[in-house]
JSON list of C-alpha atoms in Angstrom, two decimals:
[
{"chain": "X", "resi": 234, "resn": "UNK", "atom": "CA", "xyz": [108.11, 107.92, 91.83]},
{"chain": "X", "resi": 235, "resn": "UNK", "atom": "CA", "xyz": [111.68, 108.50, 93.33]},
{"chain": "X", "resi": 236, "resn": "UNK", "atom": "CA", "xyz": [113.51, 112.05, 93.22]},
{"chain": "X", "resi": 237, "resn": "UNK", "atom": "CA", "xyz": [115.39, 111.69, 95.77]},
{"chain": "X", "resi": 238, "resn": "UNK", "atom": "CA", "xyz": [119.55, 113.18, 95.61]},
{"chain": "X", "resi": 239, "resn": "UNK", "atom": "CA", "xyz": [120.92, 110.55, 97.96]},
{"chain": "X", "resi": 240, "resn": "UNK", "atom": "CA", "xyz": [122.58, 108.12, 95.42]},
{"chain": "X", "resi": 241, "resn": "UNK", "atom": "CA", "xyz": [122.98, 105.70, 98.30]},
{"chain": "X", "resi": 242, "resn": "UNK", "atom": "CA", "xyz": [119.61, 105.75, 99.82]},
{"chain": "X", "resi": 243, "resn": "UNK", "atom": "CA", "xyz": [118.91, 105.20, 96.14]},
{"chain": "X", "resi": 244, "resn": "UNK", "atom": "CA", "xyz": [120.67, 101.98, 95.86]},
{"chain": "X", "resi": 245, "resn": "UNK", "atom": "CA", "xyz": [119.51, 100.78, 98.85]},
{"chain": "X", "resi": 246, "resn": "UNK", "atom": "CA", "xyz": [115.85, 101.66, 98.56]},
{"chain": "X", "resi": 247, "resn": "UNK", "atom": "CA", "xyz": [115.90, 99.60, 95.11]},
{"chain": "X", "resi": 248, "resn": "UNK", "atom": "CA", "xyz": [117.65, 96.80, 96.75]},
{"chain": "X", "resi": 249, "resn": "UNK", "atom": "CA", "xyz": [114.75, 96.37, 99.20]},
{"chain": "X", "resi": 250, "resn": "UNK", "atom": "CA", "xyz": [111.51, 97.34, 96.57]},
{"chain": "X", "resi": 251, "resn": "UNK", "atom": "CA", "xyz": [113.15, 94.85, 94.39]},
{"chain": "X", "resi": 252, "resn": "UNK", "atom": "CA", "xyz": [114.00, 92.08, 96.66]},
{"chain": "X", "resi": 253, "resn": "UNK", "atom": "CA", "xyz": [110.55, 92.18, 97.98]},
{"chain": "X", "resi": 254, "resn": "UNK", "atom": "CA", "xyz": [109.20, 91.69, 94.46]},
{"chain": "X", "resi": 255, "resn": "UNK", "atom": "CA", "xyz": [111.46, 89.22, 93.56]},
{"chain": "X", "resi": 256, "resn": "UNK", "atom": "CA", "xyz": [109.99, 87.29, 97.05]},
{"chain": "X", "resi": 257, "resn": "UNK", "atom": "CA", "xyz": [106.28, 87.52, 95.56]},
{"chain": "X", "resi": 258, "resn": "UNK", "atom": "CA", "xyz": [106.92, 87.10, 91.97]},
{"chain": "X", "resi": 259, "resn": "UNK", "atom": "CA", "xyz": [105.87, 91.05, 91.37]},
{"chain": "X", "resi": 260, "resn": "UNK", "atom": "CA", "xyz": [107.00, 93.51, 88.75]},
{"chain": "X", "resi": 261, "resn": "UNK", "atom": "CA", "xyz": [108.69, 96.65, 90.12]},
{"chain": "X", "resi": 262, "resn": "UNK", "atom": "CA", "xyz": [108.21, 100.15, 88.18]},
{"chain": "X", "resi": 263, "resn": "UNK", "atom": "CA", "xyz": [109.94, 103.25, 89.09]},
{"chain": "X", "resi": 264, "resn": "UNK", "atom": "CA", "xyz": [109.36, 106.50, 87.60]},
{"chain": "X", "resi": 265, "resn": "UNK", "atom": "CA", "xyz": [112.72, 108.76, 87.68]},
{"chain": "X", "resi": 266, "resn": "UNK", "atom": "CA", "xyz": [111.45, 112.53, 87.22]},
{"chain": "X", "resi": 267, "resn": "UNK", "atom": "CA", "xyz": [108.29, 113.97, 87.35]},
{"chain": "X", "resi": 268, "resn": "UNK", "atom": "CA", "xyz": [105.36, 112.65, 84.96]},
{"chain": "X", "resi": 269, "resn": "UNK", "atom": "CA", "xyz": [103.80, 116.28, 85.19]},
{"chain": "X", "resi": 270, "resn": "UNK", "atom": "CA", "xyz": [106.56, 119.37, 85.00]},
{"chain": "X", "resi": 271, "resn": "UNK", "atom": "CA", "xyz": [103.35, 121.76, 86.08]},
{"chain": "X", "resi": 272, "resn": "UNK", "atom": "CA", "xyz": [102.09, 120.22, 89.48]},
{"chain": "X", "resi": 273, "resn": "UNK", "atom": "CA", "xyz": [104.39, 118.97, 92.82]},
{"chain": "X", "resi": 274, "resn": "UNK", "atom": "CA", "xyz": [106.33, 115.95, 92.30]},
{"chain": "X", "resi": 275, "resn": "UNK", "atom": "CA", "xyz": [103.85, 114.42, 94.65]},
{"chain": "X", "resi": 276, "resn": "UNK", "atom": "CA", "xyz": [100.96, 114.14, 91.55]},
{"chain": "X", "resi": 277, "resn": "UNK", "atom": "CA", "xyz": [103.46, 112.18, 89.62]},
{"chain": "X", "resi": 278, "resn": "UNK", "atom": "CA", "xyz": [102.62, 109.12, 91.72]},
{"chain": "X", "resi": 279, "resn": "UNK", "atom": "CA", "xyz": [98.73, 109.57, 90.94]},
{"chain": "X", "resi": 280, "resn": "UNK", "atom": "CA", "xyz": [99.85, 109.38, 87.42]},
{"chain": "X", "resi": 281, "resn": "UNK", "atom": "CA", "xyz": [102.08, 106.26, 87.69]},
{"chain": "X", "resi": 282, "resn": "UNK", "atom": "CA", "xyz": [99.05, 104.59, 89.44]},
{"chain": "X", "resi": 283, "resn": "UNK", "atom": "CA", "xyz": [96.72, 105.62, 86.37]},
{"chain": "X", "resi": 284, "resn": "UNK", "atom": "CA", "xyz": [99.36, 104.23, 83.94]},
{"chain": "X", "resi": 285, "resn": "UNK", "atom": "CA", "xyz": [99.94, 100.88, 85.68]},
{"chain": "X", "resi": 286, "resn": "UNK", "atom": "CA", "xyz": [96.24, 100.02, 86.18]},
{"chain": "X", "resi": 287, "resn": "UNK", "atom": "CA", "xyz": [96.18, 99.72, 82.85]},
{"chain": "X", "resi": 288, "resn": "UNK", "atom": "CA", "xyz": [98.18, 96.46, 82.90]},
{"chain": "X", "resi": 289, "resn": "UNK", "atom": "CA", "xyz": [98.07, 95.20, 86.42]},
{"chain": "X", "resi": 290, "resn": "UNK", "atom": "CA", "xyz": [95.64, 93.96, 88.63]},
{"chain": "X", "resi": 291, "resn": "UNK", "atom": "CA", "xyz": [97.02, 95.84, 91.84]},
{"chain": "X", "resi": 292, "resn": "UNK", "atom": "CA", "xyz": [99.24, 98.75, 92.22]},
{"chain": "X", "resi": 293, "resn": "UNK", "atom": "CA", "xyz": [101.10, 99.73, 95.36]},
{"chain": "X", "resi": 294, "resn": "UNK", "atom": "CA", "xyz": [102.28, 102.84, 95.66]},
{"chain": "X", "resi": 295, "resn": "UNK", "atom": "CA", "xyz": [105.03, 103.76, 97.69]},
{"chain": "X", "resi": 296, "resn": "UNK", "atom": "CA", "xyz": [106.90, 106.89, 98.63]},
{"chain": "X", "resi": 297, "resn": "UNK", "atom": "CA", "xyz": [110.34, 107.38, 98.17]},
{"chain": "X", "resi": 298, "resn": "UNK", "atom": "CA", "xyz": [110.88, 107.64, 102.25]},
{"chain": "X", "resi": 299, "resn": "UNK", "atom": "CA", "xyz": [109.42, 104.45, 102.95]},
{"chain": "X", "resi": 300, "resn": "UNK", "atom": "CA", "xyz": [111.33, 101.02, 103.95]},
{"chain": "X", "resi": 301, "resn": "UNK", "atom": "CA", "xyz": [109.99, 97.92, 103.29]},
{"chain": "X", "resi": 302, "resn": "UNK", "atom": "CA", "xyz": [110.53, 95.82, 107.09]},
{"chain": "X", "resi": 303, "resn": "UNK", "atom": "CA", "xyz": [108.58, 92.80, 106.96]},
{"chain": "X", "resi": 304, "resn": "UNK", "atom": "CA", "xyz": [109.13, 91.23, 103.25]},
{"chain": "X", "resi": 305, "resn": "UNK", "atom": "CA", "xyz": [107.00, 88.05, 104.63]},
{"chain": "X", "resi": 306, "resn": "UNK", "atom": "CA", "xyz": [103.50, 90.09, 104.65]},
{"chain": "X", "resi": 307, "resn": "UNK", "atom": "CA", "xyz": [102.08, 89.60, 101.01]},
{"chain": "X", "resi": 308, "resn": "UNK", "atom": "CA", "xyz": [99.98, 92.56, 99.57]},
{"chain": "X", "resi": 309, "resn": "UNK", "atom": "CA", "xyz": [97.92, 90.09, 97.54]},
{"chain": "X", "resi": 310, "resn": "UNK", "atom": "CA", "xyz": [96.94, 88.39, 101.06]},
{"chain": "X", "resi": 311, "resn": "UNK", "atom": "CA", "xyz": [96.28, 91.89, 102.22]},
{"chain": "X", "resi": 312, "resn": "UNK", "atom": "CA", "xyz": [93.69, 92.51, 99.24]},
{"chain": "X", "resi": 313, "resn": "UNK", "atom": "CA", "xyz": [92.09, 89.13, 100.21]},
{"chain": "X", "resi": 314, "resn": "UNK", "atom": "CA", "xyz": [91.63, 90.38, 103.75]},
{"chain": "X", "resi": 315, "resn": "UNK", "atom": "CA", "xyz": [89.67, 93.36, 102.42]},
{"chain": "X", "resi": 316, "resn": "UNK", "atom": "CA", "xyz": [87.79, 91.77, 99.00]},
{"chain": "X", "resi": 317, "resn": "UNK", "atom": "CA", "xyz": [85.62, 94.66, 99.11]},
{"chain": "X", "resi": 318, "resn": "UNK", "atom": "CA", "xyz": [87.96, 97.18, 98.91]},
{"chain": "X", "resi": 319, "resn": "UNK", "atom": "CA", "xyz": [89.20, 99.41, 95.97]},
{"chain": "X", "resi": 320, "resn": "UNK", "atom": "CA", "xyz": [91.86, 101.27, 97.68]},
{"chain": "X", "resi": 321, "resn": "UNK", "atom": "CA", "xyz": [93.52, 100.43, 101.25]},
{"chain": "X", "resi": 322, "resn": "UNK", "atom": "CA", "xyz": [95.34, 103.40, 103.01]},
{"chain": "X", "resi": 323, "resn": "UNK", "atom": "CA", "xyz": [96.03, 104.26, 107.09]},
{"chain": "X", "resi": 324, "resn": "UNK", "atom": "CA", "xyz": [95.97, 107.17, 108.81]},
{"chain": "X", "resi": 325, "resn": "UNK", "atom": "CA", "xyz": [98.62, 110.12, 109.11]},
{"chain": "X", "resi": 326, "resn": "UNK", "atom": "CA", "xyz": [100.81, 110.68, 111.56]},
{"chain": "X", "resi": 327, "resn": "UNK", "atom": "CA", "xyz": [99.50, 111.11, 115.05]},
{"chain": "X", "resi": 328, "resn": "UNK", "atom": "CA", "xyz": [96.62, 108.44, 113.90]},
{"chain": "X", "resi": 329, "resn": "UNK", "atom": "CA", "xyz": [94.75, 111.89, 111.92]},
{"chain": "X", "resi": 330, "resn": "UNK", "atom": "CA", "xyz": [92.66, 111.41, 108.86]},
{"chain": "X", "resi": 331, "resn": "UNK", "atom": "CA", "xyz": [94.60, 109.81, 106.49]},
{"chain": "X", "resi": 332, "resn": "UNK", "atom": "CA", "xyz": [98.29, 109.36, 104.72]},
{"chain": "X", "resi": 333, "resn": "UNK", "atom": "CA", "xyz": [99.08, 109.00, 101.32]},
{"chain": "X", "resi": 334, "resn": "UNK", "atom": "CA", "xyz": [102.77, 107.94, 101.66]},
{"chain": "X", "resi": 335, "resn": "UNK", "atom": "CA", "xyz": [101.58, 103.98, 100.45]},
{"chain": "X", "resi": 336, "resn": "UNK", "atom": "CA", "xyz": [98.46, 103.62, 98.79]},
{"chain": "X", "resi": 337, "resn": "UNK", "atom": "CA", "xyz": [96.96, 99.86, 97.55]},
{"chain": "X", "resi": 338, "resn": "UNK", "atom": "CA", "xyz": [94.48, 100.12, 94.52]},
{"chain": "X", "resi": 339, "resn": "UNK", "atom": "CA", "xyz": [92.84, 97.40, 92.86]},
{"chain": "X", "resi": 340, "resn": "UNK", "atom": "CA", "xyz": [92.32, 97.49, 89.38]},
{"chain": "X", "resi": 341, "resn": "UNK", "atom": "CA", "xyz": [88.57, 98.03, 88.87]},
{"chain": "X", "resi": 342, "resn": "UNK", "atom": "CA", "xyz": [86.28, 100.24, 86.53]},
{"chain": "X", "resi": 343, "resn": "UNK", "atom": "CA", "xyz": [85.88, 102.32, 90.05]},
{"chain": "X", "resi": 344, "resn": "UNK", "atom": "CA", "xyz": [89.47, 102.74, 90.67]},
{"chain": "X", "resi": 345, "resn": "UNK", "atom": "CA", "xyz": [90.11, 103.87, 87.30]},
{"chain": "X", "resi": 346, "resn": "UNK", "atom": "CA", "xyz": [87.06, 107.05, 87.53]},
{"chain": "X", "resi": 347, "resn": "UNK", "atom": "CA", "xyz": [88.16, 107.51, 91.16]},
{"chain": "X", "resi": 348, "resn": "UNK", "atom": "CA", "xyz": [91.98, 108.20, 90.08]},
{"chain": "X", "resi": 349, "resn": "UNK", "atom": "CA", "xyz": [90.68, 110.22, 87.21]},
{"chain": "X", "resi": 350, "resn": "UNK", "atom": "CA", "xyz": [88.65, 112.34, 89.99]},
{"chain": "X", "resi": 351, "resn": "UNK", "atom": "CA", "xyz": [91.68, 112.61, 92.14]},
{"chain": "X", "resi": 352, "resn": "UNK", "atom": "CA", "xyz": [93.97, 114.04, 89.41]},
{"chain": "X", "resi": 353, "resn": "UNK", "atom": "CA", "xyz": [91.50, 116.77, 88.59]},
{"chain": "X", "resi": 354, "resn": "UNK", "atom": "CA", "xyz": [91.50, 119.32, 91.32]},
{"chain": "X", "resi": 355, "resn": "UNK", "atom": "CA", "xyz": [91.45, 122.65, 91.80]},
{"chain": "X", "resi": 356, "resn": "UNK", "atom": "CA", "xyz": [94.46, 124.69, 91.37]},
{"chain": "X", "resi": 357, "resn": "UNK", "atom": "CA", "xyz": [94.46, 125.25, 95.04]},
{"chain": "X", "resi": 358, "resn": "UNK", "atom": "CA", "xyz": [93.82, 121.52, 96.01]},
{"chain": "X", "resi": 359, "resn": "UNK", "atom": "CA", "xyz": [96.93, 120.73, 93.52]},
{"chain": "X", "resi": 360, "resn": "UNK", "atom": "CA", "xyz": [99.60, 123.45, 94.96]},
{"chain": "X", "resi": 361, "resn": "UNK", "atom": "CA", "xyz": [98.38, 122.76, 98.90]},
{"chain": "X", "resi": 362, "resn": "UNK", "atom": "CA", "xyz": [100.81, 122.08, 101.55]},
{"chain": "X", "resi": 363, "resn": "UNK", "atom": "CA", "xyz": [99.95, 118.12, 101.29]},
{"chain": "X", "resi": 364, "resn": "UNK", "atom": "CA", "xyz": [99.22, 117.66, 97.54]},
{"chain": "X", "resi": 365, "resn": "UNK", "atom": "CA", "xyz": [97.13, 114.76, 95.92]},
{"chain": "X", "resi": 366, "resn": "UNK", "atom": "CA", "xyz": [96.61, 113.72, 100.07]},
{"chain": "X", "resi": 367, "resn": "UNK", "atom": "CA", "xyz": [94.12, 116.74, 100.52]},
{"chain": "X", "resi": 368, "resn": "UNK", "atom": "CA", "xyz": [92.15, 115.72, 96.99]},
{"chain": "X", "resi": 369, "resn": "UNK", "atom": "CA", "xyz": [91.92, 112.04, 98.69]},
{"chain": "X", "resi": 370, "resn": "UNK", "atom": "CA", "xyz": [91.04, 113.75, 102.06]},
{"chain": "X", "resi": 371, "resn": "UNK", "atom": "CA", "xyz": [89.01, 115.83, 99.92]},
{"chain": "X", "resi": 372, "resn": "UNK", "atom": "CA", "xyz": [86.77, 113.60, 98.60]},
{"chain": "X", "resi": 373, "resn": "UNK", "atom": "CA", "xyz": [86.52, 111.01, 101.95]},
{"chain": "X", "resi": 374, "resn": "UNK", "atom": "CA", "xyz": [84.67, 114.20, 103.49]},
{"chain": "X", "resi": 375, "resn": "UNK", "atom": "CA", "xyz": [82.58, 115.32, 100.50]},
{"chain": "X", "resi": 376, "resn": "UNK", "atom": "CA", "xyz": [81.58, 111.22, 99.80]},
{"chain": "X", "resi": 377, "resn": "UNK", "atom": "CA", "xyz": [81.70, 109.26, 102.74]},
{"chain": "X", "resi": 378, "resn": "UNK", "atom": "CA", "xyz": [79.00, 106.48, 102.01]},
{"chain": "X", "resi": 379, "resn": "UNK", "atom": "CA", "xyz": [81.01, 106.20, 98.64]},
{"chain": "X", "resi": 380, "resn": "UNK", "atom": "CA", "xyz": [84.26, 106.23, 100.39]},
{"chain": "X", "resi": 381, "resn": "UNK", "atom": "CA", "xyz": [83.29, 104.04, 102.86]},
{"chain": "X", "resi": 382, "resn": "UNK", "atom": "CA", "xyz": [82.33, 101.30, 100.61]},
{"chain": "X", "resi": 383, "resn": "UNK", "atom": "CA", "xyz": [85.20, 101.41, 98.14]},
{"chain": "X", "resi": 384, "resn": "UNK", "atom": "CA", "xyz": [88.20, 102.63, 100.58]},
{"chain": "X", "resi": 385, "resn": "UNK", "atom": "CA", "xyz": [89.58, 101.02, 103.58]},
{"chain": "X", "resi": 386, "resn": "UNK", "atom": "CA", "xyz": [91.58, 102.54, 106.54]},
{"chain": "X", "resi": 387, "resn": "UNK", "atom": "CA", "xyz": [93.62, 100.17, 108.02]},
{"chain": "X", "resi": 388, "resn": "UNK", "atom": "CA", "xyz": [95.58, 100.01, 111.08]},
{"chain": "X", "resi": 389, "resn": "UNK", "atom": "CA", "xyz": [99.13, 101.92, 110.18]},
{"chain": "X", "resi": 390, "resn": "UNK", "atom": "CA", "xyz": [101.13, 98.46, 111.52]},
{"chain": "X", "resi": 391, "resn": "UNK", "atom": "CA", "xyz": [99.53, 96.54, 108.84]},
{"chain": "X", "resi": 392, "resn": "UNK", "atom": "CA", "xyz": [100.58, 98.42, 105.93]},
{"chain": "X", "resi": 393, "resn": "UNK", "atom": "CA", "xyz": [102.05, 102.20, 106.22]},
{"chain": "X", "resi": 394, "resn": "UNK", "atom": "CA", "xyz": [103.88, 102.72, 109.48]},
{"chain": "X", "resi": 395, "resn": "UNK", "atom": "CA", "xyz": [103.87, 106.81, 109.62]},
{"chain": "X", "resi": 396, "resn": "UNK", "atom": "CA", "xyz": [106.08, 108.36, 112.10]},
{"chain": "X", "resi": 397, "resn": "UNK", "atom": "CA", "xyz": [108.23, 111.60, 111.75]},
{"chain": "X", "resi": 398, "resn": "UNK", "atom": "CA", "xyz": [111.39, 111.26, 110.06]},
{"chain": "X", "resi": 399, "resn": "UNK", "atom": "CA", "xyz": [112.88, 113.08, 113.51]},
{"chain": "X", "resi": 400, "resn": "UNK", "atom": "CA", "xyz": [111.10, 111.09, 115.65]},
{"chain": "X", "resi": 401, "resn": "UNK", "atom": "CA", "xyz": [112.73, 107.27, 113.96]},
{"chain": "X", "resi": 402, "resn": "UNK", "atom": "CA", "xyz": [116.28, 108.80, 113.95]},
{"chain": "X", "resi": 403, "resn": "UNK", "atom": "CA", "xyz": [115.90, 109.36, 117.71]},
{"chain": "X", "resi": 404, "resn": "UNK", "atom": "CA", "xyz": [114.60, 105.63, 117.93]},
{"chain": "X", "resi": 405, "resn": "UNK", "atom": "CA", "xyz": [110.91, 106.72, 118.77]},
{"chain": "X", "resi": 406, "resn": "UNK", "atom": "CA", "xyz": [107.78, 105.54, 116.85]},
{"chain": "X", "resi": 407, "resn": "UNK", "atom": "CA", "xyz": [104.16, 106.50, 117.23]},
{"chain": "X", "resi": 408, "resn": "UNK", "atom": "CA", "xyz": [102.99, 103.18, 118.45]},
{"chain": "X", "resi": 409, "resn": "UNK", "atom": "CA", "xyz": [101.28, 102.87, 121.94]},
{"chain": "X", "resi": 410, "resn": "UNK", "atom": "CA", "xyz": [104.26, 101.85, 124.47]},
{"chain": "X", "resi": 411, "resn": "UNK", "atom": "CA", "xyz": [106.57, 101.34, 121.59]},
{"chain": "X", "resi": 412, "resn": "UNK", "atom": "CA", "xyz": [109.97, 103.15, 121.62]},
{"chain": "X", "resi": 413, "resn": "UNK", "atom": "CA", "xyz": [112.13, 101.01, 119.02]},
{"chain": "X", "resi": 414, "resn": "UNK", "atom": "CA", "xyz": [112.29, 102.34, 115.84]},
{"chain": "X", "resi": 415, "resn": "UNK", "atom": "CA", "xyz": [110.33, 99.76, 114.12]},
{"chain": "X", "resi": 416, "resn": "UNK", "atom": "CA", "xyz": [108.64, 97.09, 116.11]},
{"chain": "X", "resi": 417, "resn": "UNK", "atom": "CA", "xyz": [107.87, 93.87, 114.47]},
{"chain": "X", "resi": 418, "resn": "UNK", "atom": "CA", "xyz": [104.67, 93.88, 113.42]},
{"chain": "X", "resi": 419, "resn": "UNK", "atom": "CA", "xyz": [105.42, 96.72, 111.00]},
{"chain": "X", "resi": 420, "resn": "UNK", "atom": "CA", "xyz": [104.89, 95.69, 107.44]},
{"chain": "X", "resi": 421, "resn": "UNK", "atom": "CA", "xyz": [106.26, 99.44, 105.59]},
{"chain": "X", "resi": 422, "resn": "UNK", "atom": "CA", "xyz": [107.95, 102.15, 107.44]},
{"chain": "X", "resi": 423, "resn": "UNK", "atom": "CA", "xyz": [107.46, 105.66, 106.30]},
{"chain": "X", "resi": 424, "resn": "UNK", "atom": "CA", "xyz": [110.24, 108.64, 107.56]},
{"chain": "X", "resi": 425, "resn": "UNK", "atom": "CA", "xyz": [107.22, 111.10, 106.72]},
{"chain": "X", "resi": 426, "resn": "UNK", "atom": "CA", "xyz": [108.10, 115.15, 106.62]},
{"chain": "X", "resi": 427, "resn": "UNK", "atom": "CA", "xyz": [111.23, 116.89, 105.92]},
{"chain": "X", "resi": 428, "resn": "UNK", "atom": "CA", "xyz": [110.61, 117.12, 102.11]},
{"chain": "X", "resi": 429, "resn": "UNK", "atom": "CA", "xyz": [112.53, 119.91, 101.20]},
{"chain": "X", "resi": 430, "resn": "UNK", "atom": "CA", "xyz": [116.18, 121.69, 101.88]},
{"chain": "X", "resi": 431, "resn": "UNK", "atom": "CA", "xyz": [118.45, 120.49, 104.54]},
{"chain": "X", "resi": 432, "resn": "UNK", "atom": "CA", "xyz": [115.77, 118.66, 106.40]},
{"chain": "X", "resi": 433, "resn": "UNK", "atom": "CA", "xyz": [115.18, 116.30, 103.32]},
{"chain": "X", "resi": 434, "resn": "UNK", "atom": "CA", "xyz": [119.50, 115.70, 103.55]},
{"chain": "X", "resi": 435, "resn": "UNK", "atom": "CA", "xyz": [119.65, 114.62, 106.98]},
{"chain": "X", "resi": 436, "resn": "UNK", "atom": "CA", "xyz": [116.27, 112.63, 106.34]},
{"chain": "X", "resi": 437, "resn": "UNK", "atom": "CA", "xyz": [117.88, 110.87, 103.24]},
{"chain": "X", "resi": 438, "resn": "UNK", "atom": "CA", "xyz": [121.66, 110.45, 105.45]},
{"chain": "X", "resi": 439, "resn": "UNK", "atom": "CA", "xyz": [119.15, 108.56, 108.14]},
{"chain": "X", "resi": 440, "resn": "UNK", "atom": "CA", "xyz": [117.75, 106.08, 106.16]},
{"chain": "X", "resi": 441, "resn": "UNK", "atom": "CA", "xyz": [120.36, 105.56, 104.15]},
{"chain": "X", "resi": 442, "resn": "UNK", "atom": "CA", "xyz": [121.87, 104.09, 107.22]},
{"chain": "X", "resi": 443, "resn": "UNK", "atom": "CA", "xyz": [118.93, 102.50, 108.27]},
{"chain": "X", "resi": 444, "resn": "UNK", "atom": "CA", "xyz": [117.94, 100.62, 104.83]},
{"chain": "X", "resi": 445, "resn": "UNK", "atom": "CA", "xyz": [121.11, 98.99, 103.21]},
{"chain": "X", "resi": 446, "resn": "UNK", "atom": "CA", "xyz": [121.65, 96.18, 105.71]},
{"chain": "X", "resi": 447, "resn": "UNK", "atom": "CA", "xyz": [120.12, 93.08, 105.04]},
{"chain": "X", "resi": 448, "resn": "UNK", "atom": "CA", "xyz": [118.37, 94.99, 101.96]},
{"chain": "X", "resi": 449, "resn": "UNK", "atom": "CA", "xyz": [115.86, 97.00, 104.59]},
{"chain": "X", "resi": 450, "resn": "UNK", "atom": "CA", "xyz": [114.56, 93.92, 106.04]},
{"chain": "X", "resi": 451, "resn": "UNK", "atom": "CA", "xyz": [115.01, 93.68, 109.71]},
{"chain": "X", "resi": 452, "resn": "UNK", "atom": "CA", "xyz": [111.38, 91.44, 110.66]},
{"chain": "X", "resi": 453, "resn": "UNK", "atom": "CA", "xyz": [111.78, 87.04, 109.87]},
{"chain": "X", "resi": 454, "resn": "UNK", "atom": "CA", "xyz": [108.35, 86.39, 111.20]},
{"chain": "X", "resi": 455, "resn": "UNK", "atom": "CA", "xyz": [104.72, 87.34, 110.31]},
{"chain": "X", "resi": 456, "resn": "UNK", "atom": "CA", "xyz": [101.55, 86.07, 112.05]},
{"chain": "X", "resi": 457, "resn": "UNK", "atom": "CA", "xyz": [98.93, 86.84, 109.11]},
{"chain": "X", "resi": 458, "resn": "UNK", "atom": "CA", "xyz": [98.65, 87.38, 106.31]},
{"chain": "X", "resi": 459, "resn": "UNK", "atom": "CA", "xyz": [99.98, 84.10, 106.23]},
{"chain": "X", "resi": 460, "resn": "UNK", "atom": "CA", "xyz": [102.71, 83.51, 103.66]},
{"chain": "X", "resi": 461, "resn": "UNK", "atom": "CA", "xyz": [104.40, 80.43, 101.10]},
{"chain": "X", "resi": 462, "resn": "UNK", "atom": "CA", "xyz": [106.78, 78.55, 102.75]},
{"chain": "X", "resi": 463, "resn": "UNK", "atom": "CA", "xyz": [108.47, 79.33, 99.06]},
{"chain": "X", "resi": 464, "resn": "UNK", "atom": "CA", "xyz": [108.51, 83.27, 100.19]},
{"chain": "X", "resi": 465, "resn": "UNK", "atom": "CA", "xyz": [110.04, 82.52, 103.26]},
{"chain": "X", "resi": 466, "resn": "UNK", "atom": "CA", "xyz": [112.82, 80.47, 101.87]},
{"chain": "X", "resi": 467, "resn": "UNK", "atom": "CA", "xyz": [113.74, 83.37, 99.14]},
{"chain": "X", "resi": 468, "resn": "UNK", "atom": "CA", "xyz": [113.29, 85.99, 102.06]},
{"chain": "X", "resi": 469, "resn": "UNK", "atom": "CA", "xyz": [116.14, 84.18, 103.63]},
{"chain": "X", "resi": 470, "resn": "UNK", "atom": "CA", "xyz": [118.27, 84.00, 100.95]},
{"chain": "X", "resi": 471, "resn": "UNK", "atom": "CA", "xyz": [118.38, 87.24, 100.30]},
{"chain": "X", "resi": 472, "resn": "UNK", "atom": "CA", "xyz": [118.91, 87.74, 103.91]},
{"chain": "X", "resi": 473, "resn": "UNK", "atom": "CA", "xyz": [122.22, 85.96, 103.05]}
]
C-alpha cells in the first residue's frame, strides 16, 4: 500500500519491488489510496493481505519505506526455513517487541481468522500511535502459546532490517559493530519513523537517493537461503 508524494522515490521503489519479482517469477500488487477512508492508512495493508490470500499462496507485505537490498534471498526459501510458520515478522527498532513494516503470511485457514482478528480492534487499538502493529503486539501478549506456534520472529538481517530513517541518512544502522548503512547480509531495509509532515519529505528525498541506482540492489551474494543459478543470472541483468 504506497501513499507516498515523492514521484521519484515512487519510480524507483517500483523499479526495485518489480525487478525482484520479475527475479522469482512473483506477481507484484500495489494498492494506490487507502482501502479503508475511516482508519490510518496503515490498516489498508491488513486489508490488501486479506484480499490477496484469497488467490496466493504467500503474501509479503511491505511498507512503502522499505528497499529491497539483497534480490538473491528468495521468500519462498525463507517459508521453507520456517514450515511451521503462518506469519514471519522481526523485531522493532532497537531489537523491541516487534515491527510490522514487512510482514510474510502463508495462506492457511489460520492466517485467514488471524487477519480477520487483527482487523477488528478496538477504536483505540485502530487510532494508536502504531496502528495494526499494536493489534499484532496485541494479541502476541494476550496469546502467546498460540502465537508462538503460528508466528515466527526472526532475526531483523534476514528479512526486515529496521533502523531510523535519521539514523541510515547519517550512514548508521542498528546492527552490533555495524556503521554502513546497509551491511550485506541485509535482505529488506526499512527507513522506519518520520511518517508525517516535513520529516516524511526529507525521509522520502533520502531514499530516493538511496534506491534508484542499480534498481535498490546494492548486495550480489547470499549465503542461504540458497538461490537458482537462473535468479542469479536475471539479478545481474538487471544489474545491467
Amino acid at each position: 500500500v504506497v501513499q507516498v508524494q515523492n514521484a521519484e522515490y515512487r519510480r524507483c521503489m517500483r523499479i526495485n519491488r518489480v525487478a525482484y519479482a520479475a527475479i522469482h517469477s512473483l506477481q507484484y500488487c500495489e494498492y494506490k489510496q487507502s482501502l479503508d477512508k475511516s482508519r490510518p492508512m496503515s490498516w489498508s495493508k491488513v486489508l490488501a493481505i486479506q484480499a490477496m490470500l484469497r488467490t496466493h499462496s504467500y503474501v509479503a507485505a511491505i511498507d512503502a519505506d522499505c528497499i529491497i537490498r539483497n534480490p538473491l534471498v528468495s521468500i519462498a526459501a525463507i517459508f521453507a526455513l520456517y514450515p511451521s510458520a503462518d506469519n514471519i515478522h522481526t523485531p522493532d527498532y532497537g531489537n523491541k517487541r516487534l515491527n510490522g513494516g514487512v510482514i510474510f503470511v502463508r495462506n492457511s485457514s489460520y492466517s485467514v481468522r488471524y487477519w480477520n482478528r487483527i482487523y477488528h480492534q478496538p477504536r483505540e487499538t485502530i487510532f494508536s500511535a502504531i496502528w495494526e502493529q499494536k493489534a499484532i503486539i496485541d494479541h502476541m501478549i494476550s496469546r502467546p502459546a498460540e502465537f508462538s506456534e503460528h508466528s515466527k520472529i526472526v532475526r531483523q538481517e534476514n528479512l526486515n532490517f529496521v533502523a531510523g530513517w535519521k539514523d541510515l541518512a547519517n550512514g548508521k544502522s542498528v546492527a552490533p559493530g555495524e556503521a554502513r548503512k546497509t551491511p550485506d547480509f541485509v535482505f529488506i531495509q526499512h527507513a522506519a519513523g518520520g511518517t508525517r509532515g516535513a520529516r516524511a519529505t526529507q525521509k522520502y528525498n533520502m531514499l530516493a537517493k538511496e534506491s534508484c541506482d542499480n534498481s535498490g540492489f546494492d548486495v550480489w551474494h547470499t549465503v542461504e537461503p540458497e538461490v537458482p543459478e537462473q535468479a542469479r543470472a536475471q539479478a545481474k541483468t538487471i544489474q545491467n
